[in-house]
Coordinates of C-alpha atoms in Angstrom, one line a residue:
M287 CA 0.0 0.0 -0.2
K288 CA 2.6 2.5 0.8
V289 CA 4.6 1.7 -2.2
Y290 CA 1.9 2.9 -4.3
F291 CA 0.1 5.5 -2.3
P292 CA 2.8 6.9 0.4
Q293 CA 0.5 9.2 1.8
A294 CA -2.2 6.4 2.7
T295 CA -3.2 5.7 6.1
S296 CA -5.3 2.6 5.9
H297 CA -6.9 0.1 3.6
T298 CA -10.4 -1.4 3.1
E299 CA -11.1 -4.9 1.1
Q300 CA -14.0 -5.6 -1.2
L301 CA -14.8 -8.0 -3.6
V302 CA -16.5 -6.9 -6.7
P303 CA -18.8 -9.0 -8.2
L304 CA -18.6 -8.9 -12.3
S305 CA -21.2 -10.8 -13.4
S306 CA -23.4 -7.7 -14.4
Q307 CA -20.7 -6.8 -16.4
K308 CA -19.5 -10.4 -17.5
Q309 CA -20.6 -10.0 -21.5
E310 CA -18.8 -6.8 -21.5
I311 CA -15.8 -7.8 -20.1
E312 CA -15.5 -11.1 -22.3
K313 CA -16.0 -9.5 -25.0
R314 CA -12.8 -7.1 -24.0
L315 CA -10.8 -9.8 -23.0
G316 CA -11.8 -11.9 -26.2
R317 CA -12.4 -14.9 -24.0
K318 CA -14.7 -16.3 -21.6
L319 CA -14.1 -15.4 -18.2
T320 CA -12.8 -18.3 -15.6
G321 CA -14.3 -18.9 -12.1
E322 CA -11.7 -17.3 -10.2
E323 CA -12.4 -14.4 -12.4
T324 CA -15.9 -13.3 -11.8
G325 CA -15.0 -11.6 -8.6
L326 CA -12.3 -9.1 -8.4
P327 CA -10.9 -8.3 -4.8
L328 CA -10.0 -4.7 -4.7
H329 CA -8.0 -3.2 -1.8
I330 CA -9.2 0.4 -1.7
V331 CA -6.2 2.4 -0.3
K332 CA -7.5 5.5 1.8
R333 CA -6.1 8.5 3.4
D334 CA -8.3 8.8 6.5
V335 CA -11.6 8.4 4.8
T336 CA -10.9 9.5 1.6
P337 CA -9.9 7.0 -1.0
L338 CA -6.7 7.5 -2.9
G339 CA -6.8 4.5 -5.5
Y340 CA -6.7 0.3 -5.3
V341 CA -4.5 -2.3 -5.3
V342 CA -4.9 -5.5 -6.8
A343 CA -3.1 -8.5 -7.1
R344 CA -3.9 -10.9 -10.4
R345 CA -2.8 -14.4 -11.4
V346 CA -2.0 -15.3 -15.1
R347 CA -0.5 -18.1 -16.5
G348 CA 2.8 -17.8 -17.9
D349 CA 4.9 -20.3 -20.0
S350 CA 6.7 -21.7 -16.7
G351 CA 3.8 -21.5 -14.3
V352 CA 1.9 -18.8 -12.5
I353 CA 2.8 -15.3 -12.5
E354 CA 1.8 -12.7 -9.7
V355 CA 0.8 -9.2 -10.1
V356 CA 0.3 -6.2 -8.1
L357 CA -1.4 -3.5 -10.0
A358 CA -2.0 0.1 -8.2
L359 CA -4.9 1.9 -9.7
E360 CA -5.8 5.2 -9.7
L361 CA -9.5 6.1 -8.6
E362 CA -10.8 6.3 -12.3
G363 CA -9.2 2.8 -13.2
T364 CA -6.1 4.0 -14.9
L365 CA -3.0 2.0 -13.8
K366 CA -0.3 4.2 -11.8
D367 CA 2.2 1.2 -11.3
W368 CA 2.8 -2.4 -11.4
K369 CA 5.2 -5.4 -10.8
V370 CA 5.9 -9.0 -10.5
Q371 CA 5.3 -10.4 -7.3
R372 CA 6.1 -13.6 -8.1
L373 CA 6.9 -16.1 -11.1
R374 CA 9.0 -18.9 -12.0
E375 CA 10.2 -18.3 -15.2
P376 CA 13.7 -18.7 -16.8
E377 CA 15.8 -15.8 -16.0
T378 CA 15.8 -14.2 -18.8
T379 CA 12.1 -13.9 -19.1
A380 CA 11.7 -13.1 -15.7
N381 CA 14.4 -10.2 -16.3
F382 CA 12.4 -9.0 -19.2
L383 CA 9.1 -9.0 -17.4
R384 CA 10.5 -7.2 -14.4
S385 CA 12.4 -4.6 -16.9
K386 CA 11.3 -0.6 -16.4
P387 CA 10.7 -0.4 -20.0
F388 CA 8.4 -3.2 -20.1
Q389 CA 6.2 -2.5 -17.3
Q390 CA 6.0 1.3 -18.2
M391 CA 4.1 0.5 -21.3
F392 CA 1.0 -0.4 -19.0
V393 CA 1.5 2.9 -16.9
G394 CA -1.3 5.5 -17.5
K395 CA -3.8 3.1 -19.3
N396 CA -6.7 1.0 -18.3
G397 CA -8.6 -1.9 -19.3
K398 CA -10.8 0.1 -21.8
T399 CA -7.3 1.7 -23.3
E400 CA -7.4 0.7 -27.1
G401 CA -3.7 0.9 -26.7
L402 CA -3.5 -2.3 -24.3
N403 CA -3.7 -4.0 -28.0
F404 CA -0.5 -3.2 -29.0
P405 CA 2.6 -5.7 -30.3
L406 CA 5.4 -6.6 -27.8
P407 CA 8.2 -4.7 -28.2
Q408 CA 10.8 -5.9 -30.9
E409 CA 13.3 -6.7 -28.4
T410 CA 10.9 -8.9 -26.1
P411 CA 13.1 -12.3 -26.0
T412 CA 11.6 -15.4 -27.6
E413 CA 11.6 -17.2 -25.0
A414 CA 9.3 -14.2 -22.7
Q415 CA 6.6 -14.1 -25.8
K416 CA 4.0 -15.8 -23.9
S417 CA 4.8 -14.8 -20.5
A418 CA 4.9 -11.2 -21.7
Q419 CA 1.8 -11.9 -23.6
A420 CA 0.3 -13.1 -20.3
D421 CA 1.1 -9.9 -18.2
R422 CA -0.2 -7.7 -20.9
K423 CA -3.5 -9.3 -20.4
S424 CA -3.1 -9.1 -16.8
T425 CA -3.5 -5.5 -17.0
R426 CA -6.7 -5.3 -18.5
L427 CA -8.7 -4.6 -15.9

C-alpha cells in the first residue's frame, strides 16, 4: 500500500462481483472469464476516509507457471504502477518481465484503452513472448 500510495493511512478490502458486466468483459478480453475472475478483490487505499486508489493482485499463466502481479490503480481505473510479485520463469524471461521499459508500457492506461492491444516490443526475448503476453493481458481490468 505504502509503495504505491505513500500518503495512505488505511485500506479496506472489497470483492466486486463482475457478473453484471460479464459479457462486456469477455468481449474486451476476447475469451470467457474463468471462475476465479467472476469477482475482483480490491484493496481500497485511503488517507483517513478519503479514497486514494486501488491495489489489485492478479495471477496469470505464464510459460513456466503462474505469474503473480500487483497493480496500483488511480481512482478512475488508470494504471499507476505495477510489479511482478512472484514467478517461476527462466532468468531471461523474468528479467524482461521485471524490466522498467516493459512495465512502463502499461502505466497511464486502463482496461478500456485501445493502446493495450499494442504488440510487444521487438526486443522481447523469444522465450519471454508467451509470458509477456500473459502479463499484458493481466493489466486489462
